[in-house]
Short mmCIF file of C-alpha atoms in Angstrom, two decimals:
data_model
loop_
_atom_site.label_atom_id
_atom_site.label_comp_id
_atom_site.label_asym_id
_atom_site.label_seq_id
_atom_site.Cartn_x
_atom_site.Cartn_y
_atom_site.Cartn_z
CA MET A 23 1.11 24.33 9.96
CA THR A 24 3.10 23.87 13.16
CA ASP A 25 1.03 20.87 14.22
CA ILE A 26 1.86 18.88 11.07
CA LYS A 27 4.10 16.13 12.40
CA PRO A 28 5.91 13.19 10.82
CA TYR A 29 4.25 9.86 11.52
CA THR A 30 5.71 6.38 11.86
CA ILE A 31 3.55 3.27 12.08
CA ALA A 32 4.53 1.34 15.20
CA VAL A 33 2.09 -1.34 16.35
CA ASP A 34 2.69 -2.50 19.92
CA ASP A 35 4.05 -6.02 20.40
CA GLN A 36 1.11 -6.70 22.68
CA ARG A 37 -1.34 -6.08 19.84
CA LEU A 38 0.61 -8.45 17.59
CA GLU A 39 0.50 -11.18 20.23
CA ASP A 40 -3.21 -10.56 20.77
CA LEU A 41 -3.82 -10.99 17.03
CA LYS A 42 -1.96 -14.31 16.94
CA THR A 43 -3.81 -15.53 20.00
CA ARG A 44 -7.18 -14.69 18.50
CA LEU A 45 -6.24 -16.39 15.23
CA SER A 46 -5.15 -19.52 17.10
CA LEU A 47 -8.53 -19.70 18.86
CA ALA A 48 -10.63 -19.12 15.74
CA LYS A 49 -13.71 -21.30 15.31
CA PHE A 50 -14.64 -21.82 11.68
CA PRO A 51 -18.09 -22.61 10.26
CA ASP A 52 -18.80 -25.60 8.07
CA GLU A 53 -19.46 -25.22 4.36
CA LEU A 54 -21.83 -26.77 1.85
CA ASP A 55 -20.38 -29.07 -0.81
CA GLU A 56 -19.19 -27.28 -3.95
CA ALA A 57 -20.19 -23.87 -2.60
CA GLY A 58 -17.19 -22.20 -4.20
CA TRP A 59 -17.49 -18.41 -4.11
CA ASP A 60 -21.26 -18.39 -4.57
CA MET A 61 -22.01 -18.04 -0.86
CA GLY A 62 -19.02 -15.97 0.15
CA ALA A 63 -15.36 -16.51 0.90
CA PRO A 64 -14.58 -20.26 0.69
CA LEU A 65 -13.69 -22.04 3.93
CA ALA A 66 -10.41 -23.46 2.60
CA ASP A 67 -9.21 -20.02 1.50
CA VAL A 68 -10.05 -18.34 4.79
CA LYS A 69 -8.43 -21.15 6.79
CA ARG A 70 -5.30 -20.94 4.65
CA LEU A 71 -5.05 -17.17 4.98
CA ALA A 72 -5.77 -17.20 8.73
CA LYS A 73 -3.04 -19.79 9.23
CA TYR A 74 -0.60 -17.77 7.16
CA TRP A 75 -1.53 -14.58 9.02
CA GLN A 76 -0.88 -16.32 12.33
CA GLU A 77 2.22 -18.35 11.58
CA SER A 78 4.11 -16.90 8.60
CA TYR A 79 3.13 -13.32 7.95
CA ASP A 80 5.64 -10.70 9.08
CA TRP A 81 3.89 -7.48 10.06
CA ARG A 82 7.18 -5.86 11.05
CA LYS A 83 8.46 -6.32 7.50
CA ALA A 84 5.27 -4.83 6.09
CA GLU A 85 5.40 -2.02 8.63
CA LYS A 86 8.95 -1.20 7.55
CA GLU A 87 7.84 -0.98 3.91
CA LEU A 88 4.85 1.19 4.76
CA ASN A 89 7.07 3.51 6.75
CA LYS A 90 9.10 4.23 3.62
CA LEU A 91 6.12 6.33 2.57
CA PRO A 92 6.40 9.92 3.87
CA GLN A 93 3.60 10.03 6.43
CA PHE A 94 2.29 12.81 8.63
CA THR A 95 -0.54 13.66 11.00
CA THR A 96 -2.31 16.91 11.72
CA HIS A 97 -5.47 17.94 13.52
CA ILE A 98 -8.50 18.92 11.47
CA GLN A 99 -11.73 20.09 13.04
CA CYS A 100 -15.06 20.07 11.24
CA ASP A 101 -17.73 22.53 12.33
CA GLY A 102 -19.67 21.04 15.24
CA PHE A 103 -17.25 18.14 15.81
CA GLU A 104 -14.15 17.50 17.86
CA PRO A 105 -10.68 17.89 16.30
CA LEU A 106 -9.37 14.69 14.71
CA ALA A 107 -5.78 13.63 14.12
CA ILE A 108 -5.68 12.92 10.38
CA HIS A 109 -3.00 10.64 8.96
CA PHE A 110 -1.78 11.28 5.42
CA ILE A 111 0.95 10.68 2.87
CA HIS A 112 2.39 13.79 1.25
CA VAL A 113 4.97 13.95 -1.54
CA ARG A 114 5.93 17.16 -3.28
CA SER A 115 7.36 16.98 -6.79
CA ARG A 116 10.65 18.69 -7.54
CA VAL A 117 8.88 20.41 -10.44
CA GLN A 118 7.81 23.95 -9.67
CA GLY A 119 4.15 24.28 -10.58
CA ALA A 120 3.29 20.63 -9.96
CA ILE A 121 -0.46 20.01 -9.79
CA PRO A 122 -1.75 19.29 -6.25
CA LEU A 123 -3.62 15.97 -6.41
CA LEU A 124 -5.71 14.63 -3.54
CA PHE A 125 -6.01 10.83 -3.71
CA ILE A 126 -9.08 9.61 -1.80
CA HIS A 127 -9.47 5.92 -0.98
CA GLY A 128 -12.67 4.02 -0.31
CA TRP A 129 -13.86 0.92 1.56
CA PRO A 130 -12.38 -1.61 1.98
CA GLY A 131 -9.38 0.31 0.76
CA HIS A 132 -6.91 2.57 2.53
CA PHE A 133 -3.96 4.90 2.04
CA GLU A 134 -1.66 2.09 0.82
CA GLU A 135 -3.52 2.04 -2.50
CA VAL A 136 -1.69 5.19 -3.57
CA SER A 137 1.74 3.57 -3.20
CA LYS A 138 1.93 2.20 -6.75
CA ILE A 139 1.09 5.51 -8.43
CA LEU A 140 2.94 7.80 -6.02
CA LYS A 141 6.39 7.87 -7.61
CA PRO A 142 5.19 7.93 -11.23
CA LEU A 143 3.02 10.97 -10.53
CA THR A 144 5.49 12.87 -8.34
CA GLU A 145 8.81 11.81 -9.90
CA GLY A 146 7.88 10.48 -13.33
CA GLY A 147 6.73 13.82 -14.65
CA ASP A 148 9.60 16.05 -15.76
CA GLY A 149 7.49 19.19 -16.06
CA VAL A 150 8.63 19.59 -19.67
CA LYS A 151 7.01 16.79 -21.66
CA ILE A 152 5.09 15.09 -18.85
CA PRO A 153 3.06 16.91 -16.16
CA ALA A 154 4.13 16.50 -12.54
CA PHE A 155 1.97 16.27 -9.44
CA ASP A 156 2.19 16.83 -5.71
CA VAL A 157 0.23 13.99 -4.11
CA VAL A 158 -1.66 13.96 -0.82
CA ALA A 159 -3.23 10.64 0.23
CA PRO A 160 -5.04 10.75 3.58
CA SER A 161 -6.49 8.02 5.70
CA LEU A 162 -10.13 9.06 5.89
CA PRO A 163 -11.52 9.67 9.38
CA ASP A 164 -12.32 6.23 10.92
CA PHE A 165 -9.82 4.57 8.55
CA GLY A 166 -6.16 3.62 8.74
CA PHE A 167 -4.22 5.70 11.20
CA SER A 168 -6.65 8.62 11.37
CA GLU A 169 -8.88 9.17 14.36
CA GLY A 170 -12.65 8.92 14.11
CA PRO A 171 -15.47 11.04 15.55
CA LYS A 172 -17.42 10.04 18.64
CA LYS A 173 -20.44 12.15 17.72
CA ARG A 174 -23.14 10.99 15.30
CA GLY A 175 -23.72 12.74 12.00
CA PHE A 176 -20.19 12.71 10.55
CA ALA A 177 -21.25 12.25 6.93
CA MET A 178 -20.24 13.30 3.42
CA GLU A 179 -20.22 16.98 4.30
CA GLN A 180 -17.68 16.33 7.07
CA TYR A 181 -15.48 14.01 5.02
CA ALA A 182 -15.32 16.65 2.29
CA GLU A 183 -14.71 19.39 4.84
CA THR A 184 -11.85 17.38 6.34
CA MET A 185 -10.25 16.80 2.95
CA ASN A 186 -10.60 20.42 1.89
CA LYS A 187 -9.23 21.79 5.16
CA LEU A 188 -6.28 19.42 4.93
CA MET A 189 -5.40 20.63 1.44
CA LEU A 190 -5.72 24.27 2.47
CA LYS A 191 -3.55 23.62 5.52
CA LEU A 192 -0.86 22.19 3.26
CA GLY A 193 -0.90 25.39 1.24
CA TYR A 194 -2.96 24.19 -1.71
CA ASN A 195 -5.67 26.79 -2.33
CA GLU A 196 -6.69 24.93 -5.47
CA TYR A 197 -6.31 21.24 -6.23
CA VAL A 198 -7.65 18.23 -8.13
CA THR A 199 -8.78 14.82 -6.88
CA GLN A 200 -8.53 11.20 -7.91
CA GLY A 201 -10.51 8.30 -6.52
CA GLY A 202 -13.05 5.51 -6.72
CA ASP A 203 -15.61 4.13 -4.29
CA TRP A 204 -15.90 6.64 -1.42
CA GLY A 205 -13.23 8.67 -3.18
CA ARG A 206 -15.82 9.20 -5.89
CA HIS A 207 -18.52 10.24 -3.41
CA ILE A 208 -16.27 12.58 -1.47
CA SER A 209 -14.96 14.09 -4.70
CA ARG A 210 -18.54 14.70 -5.81
CA THR A 211 -19.28 16.36 -2.48
CA LEU A 212 -16.20 18.55 -2.89
CA ALA A 213 -17.47 19.51 -6.35
CA HIS A 214 -20.81 20.60 -4.90
CA LEU A 215 -19.58 22.31 -1.73
CA TYR A 216 -16.00 23.40 -2.41
CA SER A 217 -15.75 24.15 -6.13
CA LYS A 218 -13.77 27.29 -5.25
CA TYR A 219 -10.91 24.98 -4.26
CA CYS A 220 -11.53 21.61 -5.96
CA LYS A 221 -11.07 22.31 -9.67
CA ALA A 222 -11.22 18.91 -11.33
CA THR A 223 -11.79 15.28 -10.50
CA HIS A 224 -10.59 12.07 -12.11
CA LEU A 225 -12.75 9.09 -11.15
CA ASN A 226 -12.48 5.34 -11.67
CA TYR A 227 -15.97 4.50 -10.45
CA ASP A 228 -19.27 4.94 -12.33
CA THR A 229 -22.26 5.96 -10.23
CA SER A 230 -25.01 7.98 -11.89
CA ASP A 231 -28.54 7.80 -13.24
CA PRO A 232 -29.67 7.60 -16.87
CA PRO A 233 -30.15 10.98 -18.56
CA GLU A 234 -33.65 12.48 -18.38
CA PHE A 235 -35.25 14.45 -21.19
CA LEU A 236 -36.14 17.37 -18.92
CA LYS A 237 -32.66 17.62 -17.37
CA ASN A 238 -30.31 16.31 -20.07
CA PRO A 239 -32.22 16.37 -23.39
CA LEU A 240 -29.23 15.87 -25.70
CA LEU A 241 -27.77 13.07 -23.60
CA ALA A 242 -31.21 11.48 -23.27
CA ILE A 243 -31.62 11.47 -27.05
CA GLU A 244 -28.14 10.04 -27.53
CA HIS A 245 -28.87 7.34 -24.93
CA ALA A 246 -32.16 6.49 -26.63
CA ILE A 247 -30.86 6.12 -30.19
CA LYS A 248 -27.21 5.14 -29.88
CA PRO A 249 -26.54 1.40 -29.30
CA TYR A 250 -24.34 0.41 -26.38
CA ASN A 251 -20.78 -0.49 -27.25
CA SER A 252 -19.22 -3.76 -26.05
CA ARG A 253 -18.04 -2.23 -22.74
CA GLU A 254 -21.48 -0.87 -21.99
CA ARG A 255 -23.21 -4.14 -22.92
CA HIS A 256 -20.89 -6.04 -20.60
CA GLY A 257 -21.50 -3.39 -17.98
CA VAL A 258 -25.22 -4.14 -17.88
CA ASN A 259 -24.48 -7.70 -16.72
CA ARG A 260 -21.70 -6.70 -14.33
CA THR A 261 -23.87 -4.04 -12.69
CA LYS A 262 -26.79 -6.47 -12.46
CA TRP A 263 -24.51 -9.01 -10.78
CA PHE A 264 -23.40 -6.46 -8.21
CA GLU A 265 -26.93 -5.33 -7.40
CA GLN A 266 -28.29 -8.87 -7.07
CA GLU A 267 -25.37 -10.88 -5.71
CA SER A 268 -22.82 -8.60 -4.05
CA ARG A 269 -24.59 -5.64 -2.48
CA GLY A 270 -25.58 -7.26 0.81
CA TYR A 271 -22.58 -5.79 2.65
CA ASN A 272 -23.80 -2.31 1.70
CA LEU A 273 -27.26 -2.83 3.12
CA GLU A 274 -25.87 -4.12 6.42
CA GLN A 275 -23.29 -1.37 6.76
CA SER A 276 -25.88 1.26 5.82
CA THR A 277 -28.44 0.07 8.39
CA LYS A 278 -26.84 -1.81 11.31
CA PRO A 279 -23.09 -1.10 11.35
CA GLN A 280 -22.85 -1.52 15.11
CA THR A 281 -24.07 -5.12 14.97
CA LEU A 282 -21.54 -5.99 12.28
CA GLY A 283 -18.90 -4.13 14.27
CA TYR A 284 -18.86 -6.70 17.07
CA ALA A 285 -17.55 -9.33 14.65
CA LEU A 286 -15.06 -6.98 12.96
CA ALA A 287 -13.64 -5.73 16.27
CA ASP A 288 -13.45 -9.08 18.07
CA SER A 289 -12.54 -11.61 15.38
CA PRO A 290 -9.62 -11.16 12.97
CA VAL A 291 -11.02 -14.08 10.96
CA ALA A 292 -14.33 -12.26 10.56
CA CYS A 293 -12.47 -9.12 9.52
CA LEU A 294 -10.34 -11.12 7.09
CA ALA A 295 -13.28 -12.93 5.49
CA TRP A 296 -15.42 -9.78 5.22
CA ILE A 297 -12.68 -7.87 3.38
CA TYR A 298 -11.10 -10.75 1.44
CA GLU A 299 -14.40 -11.53 -0.24
CA LYS A 300 -14.39 -8.04 -1.76
CA LEU A 301 -10.73 -8.21 -2.76
CA HIS A 302 -11.58 -11.34 -4.73
CA ASP A 303 -14.99 -10.46 -6.15
CA TRP A 304 -14.32 -6.83 -7.01
CA THR A 305 -11.06 -7.27 -8.93
CA ASP A 306 -10.35 -8.58 -12.40
CA SER A 307 -8.58 -11.84 -11.55
CA TYR A 308 -5.89 -9.89 -9.73
CA PRO A 309 -3.25 -12.34 -8.39
CA TRP A 310 -3.38 -11.44 -4.71
CA THR A 311 -0.49 -12.80 -2.64
CA GLU A 312 -0.91 -13.86 0.95
CA ASP A 313 1.31 -10.99 2.06
CA GLU A 314 -0.73 -8.42 0.14
CA ILE A 315 -3.96 -9.67 1.67
CA CYS A 316 -2.58 -9.85 5.20
CA THR A 317 -1.13 -6.35 5.00
CA TRP A 318 -4.36 -5.02 3.56
CA VAL A 319 -6.45 -6.52 6.36
CA SER A 320 -3.86 -5.75 9.04
CA ILE A 321 -4.17 -2.04 8.30
CA TYR A 322 -7.83 -2.39 9.23
CA TRP A 323 -7.14 -4.58 12.25
CA PHE A 324 -4.50 -2.23 13.66
CA SER A 325 -6.28 0.96 12.62
CA THR A 326 -6.54 3.80 15.12
CA ALA A 327 -10.34 3.79 15.30
CA GLY A 328 -10.64 0.02 14.84
CA PRO A 329 -12.11 -1.95 11.92
CA ALA A 330 -15.72 -1.48 13.08
CA ALA A 331 -15.46 2.30 12.71
CA SER A 332 -14.75 2.09 8.98
CA VAL A 333 -18.26 0.91 8.08
CA ARG A 334 -20.09 3.78 9.80
CA ILE A 335 -19.59 6.00 6.76
CA TYR A 336 -22.32 4.00 5.02
CA TYR A 337 -24.87 4.63 7.74
CA GLU A 338 -24.09 8.31 8.16
CA THR A 339 -24.29 8.97 4.42
CA ASN A 340 -27.68 7.28 4.13
CA HIS A 341 -29.25 8.76 7.30
CA ASN A 342 -29.90 12.37 8.16
CA VAL A 343 -29.49 12.01 11.91
CA ASP A 344 -29.30 15.74 12.65
CA GLY A 345 -31.96 16.89 10.19
CA ARG A 346 -29.62 19.01 8.10
CA LYS A 347 -30.98 20.78 5.04
CA SER A 348 -29.77 19.76 1.59
CA LYS A 349 -28.24 16.57 2.96
CA MET A 350 -25.47 15.34 0.67
CA ASP A 351 -26.95 11.88 0.17
CA PRO A 352 -26.22 9.46 -2.68
CA GLN A 353 -28.90 11.01 -4.88
CA LYS A 354 -27.72 14.58 -4.42
CA MET A 355 -24.19 13.54 -5.32
CA LYS A 356 -25.55 12.56 -8.74
CA GLU A 357 -26.74 16.09 -9.50
CA TRP A 358 -24.95 18.24 -12.06
CA ALA A 359 -21.96 20.14 -10.63
CA PRO A 360 -21.00 22.81 -13.18
CA GLY A 361 -17.77 24.21 -11.80
CA VAL A 362 -15.56 21.12 -11.62
CA LYS A 363 -14.22 19.30 -14.67
CA LEU A 364 -14.62 15.53 -14.70
CA GLY A 365 -12.64 12.63 -16.09
CA PHE A 366 -13.50 8.93 -16.06
CA SER A 367 -11.47 5.75 -16.42
CA HIS A 368 -13.85 2.86 -17.04
CA PHE A 369 -12.78 -0.60 -15.88
CA PRO A 370 -14.87 -3.64 -16.90
CA MET A 371 -14.89 -5.46 -13.55
CA ASP A 372 -15.82 -2.53 -11.34
CA LEU A 373 -19.05 -2.73 -9.35
CA GLN A 374 -21.12 -0.44 -11.53
CA VAL A 375 -20.12 -0.25 -15.17
CA LEU A 376 -22.37 2.37 -16.72
CA PRO A 377 -22.88 3.88 -20.18
CA SER A 378 -20.94 7.01 -21.02
CA THR A 379 -24.16 9.00 -21.43
CA TRP A 380 -25.01 8.31 -17.79
CA VAL A 381 -21.80 9.63 -16.24
CA ARG A 382 -21.92 12.71 -18.46
CA THR A 383 -24.99 13.84 -16.50
CA LEU A 384 -22.78 14.65 -13.50
CA GLY A 385 -20.87 17.64 -14.86
CA PRO A 386 -18.53 18.81 -17.62
CA VAL A 387 -16.78 15.57 -18.63
CA VAL A 388 -13.52 16.39 -20.40
CA PHE A 389 -11.85 12.97 -20.37
CA GLU A 390 -12.99 9.34 -20.76
CA LYS A 391 -10.99 6.19 -21.32
CA GLU A 392 -12.22 2.61 -21.62
CA HIS A 393 -9.95 -0.17 -20.43
CA GLU A 394 -10.07 -3.83 -21.37
CA SER A 395 -9.23 -5.13 -17.90
CA GLY A 396 -9.28 -3.96 -14.31
CA GLY A 397 -11.68 -3.76 -11.43
CA HIS A 398 -12.64 -1.74 -8.38
CA PHE A 399 -9.19 -1.12 -6.89
CA ALA A 400 -7.76 0.45 -10.04
CA ALA A 401 -4.79 2.23 -8.47
CA TRP A 402 -3.65 -1.13 -7.06
CA GLU A 403 -4.66 -3.42 -9.95
CA ARG A 404 -3.91 -1.15 -12.90
CA PRO A 405 -1.59 1.60 -11.62
CA ASN A 406 -0.07 2.31 -15.03
CA ASP A 407 -3.53 2.93 -16.49
CA ILE A 408 -4.43 5.37 -13.71
CA VAL A 409 -1.14 7.24 -14.07
CA THR A 410 -1.48 7.45 -17.86
CA ASP A 411 -5.09 8.61 -17.69
CA VAL A 412 -4.44 11.25 -15.04
CA ARG A 413 -1.55 12.60 -17.09
CA GLU A 414 -3.65 12.69 -20.27
CA MET A 415 -6.45 14.55 -18.53
CA PHE A 416 -4.18 17.27 -17.15
CA GLU A 417 -1.44 17.48 -19.79
CA LYS A 418 -1.08 20.24 -22.37
CA GLY A 419 -3.98 19.77 -24.75
CA GLY A 420 -5.89 17.72 -22.17
CA GLY A 421 -9.39 18.61 -21.13
CA ALA A 422 -8.35 19.77 -17.66
CA PHE A 423 -5.07 21.46 -18.53
CA GLY A 424 -4.48 24.60 -16.47
CA VAL A 425 -7.44 24.20 -14.09
CA VAL A 426 -5.26 25.03 -11.06
CA LYS A 427 -4.04 28.61 -11.24
CA GLY A 428 -0.25 28.81 -11.43
CA ARG A 429 0.13 25.02 -11.27
CA THR A 430 -0.11 23.42 -14.70
CA GLY A 431 2.27 20.55 -13.96
CA TYR A 432 4.88 22.15 -16.20
CA THR A 433 7.81 24.43 -15.51
CA SER A 434 6.69 26.81 -18.28
#
């Protein structure tokens, strides 16, 4: 553990000046009358945000706030790849026996998403009536202030290996995870490959297939005869919208990330528009401020590997470039994983809002909660809901109580 070092974000002045110069030289497209959000981020919004980013936004102020989070770096090496400096937040609870929780972000998210749930989980639990947690929140390789690989083939197996090795290096031989988006996929990979260490997972993202009679006969019967509730009926339309109107980014990032990368690396306006569209469309009318948006996008713009690197995860997950056996692709991640308990928080404006019977095909589901509002970035939009649900899942009497040996979240 000697190479675990404190980390302070410190963007060079030259990079700040370069950003402002690029924003000042931005060339904007035209826009069709009354296009609204139908065709993507509206021109007026992007112009307004670009102007604010250039003239009013204070990165140094944001940087100071981010640096209040206890950040570290350490080198992690996956088999067959070069060592990578991994950036992470780590807070230990004062409660002996706190549950180690690995928070895994997705795209276009980052480590900052954990900031609203960090203190409630680590300090809000007294270990007597409320369970306490140690929280680790890394920047994934190619994201935030972590390095990224230069060799092809760094896919789900490597992201999971990186996360698991980080937790072991911090002294957590068993732990639980929380996440959505890629946090869901990496958690599922951990469940399949590292169930000796990863003992339970709380997810806020539904991705699964309908139950089949040959694989899940009881769930298939329940799905066939039980009517959908209001959340599930709404979910059919929300999921259809995502598949038909909002999935284009995924296809591009899964097939030609390098081509997209030229725009993301060269143009802060392109980076802003590409991410801002998702912040708007994937949330439940969340009242984003200009400062929130600019900080969010700035973390991508100033990231160690650069904003283009962050989209490669899509390609590598969907392509088997080195011909590995039992590739952990999206379909394999949907297979039953028996050794890891599962919990789900369902939010109505997420990207895929699926019936309960579908997600119960993934493994032993011990917790589910339906929420009336909230979208894809649940830890940011609805932090109190995530904190409450995680506590309920792991508290005394909860479905995942005591899954980590010697660390129940309670002092006794």
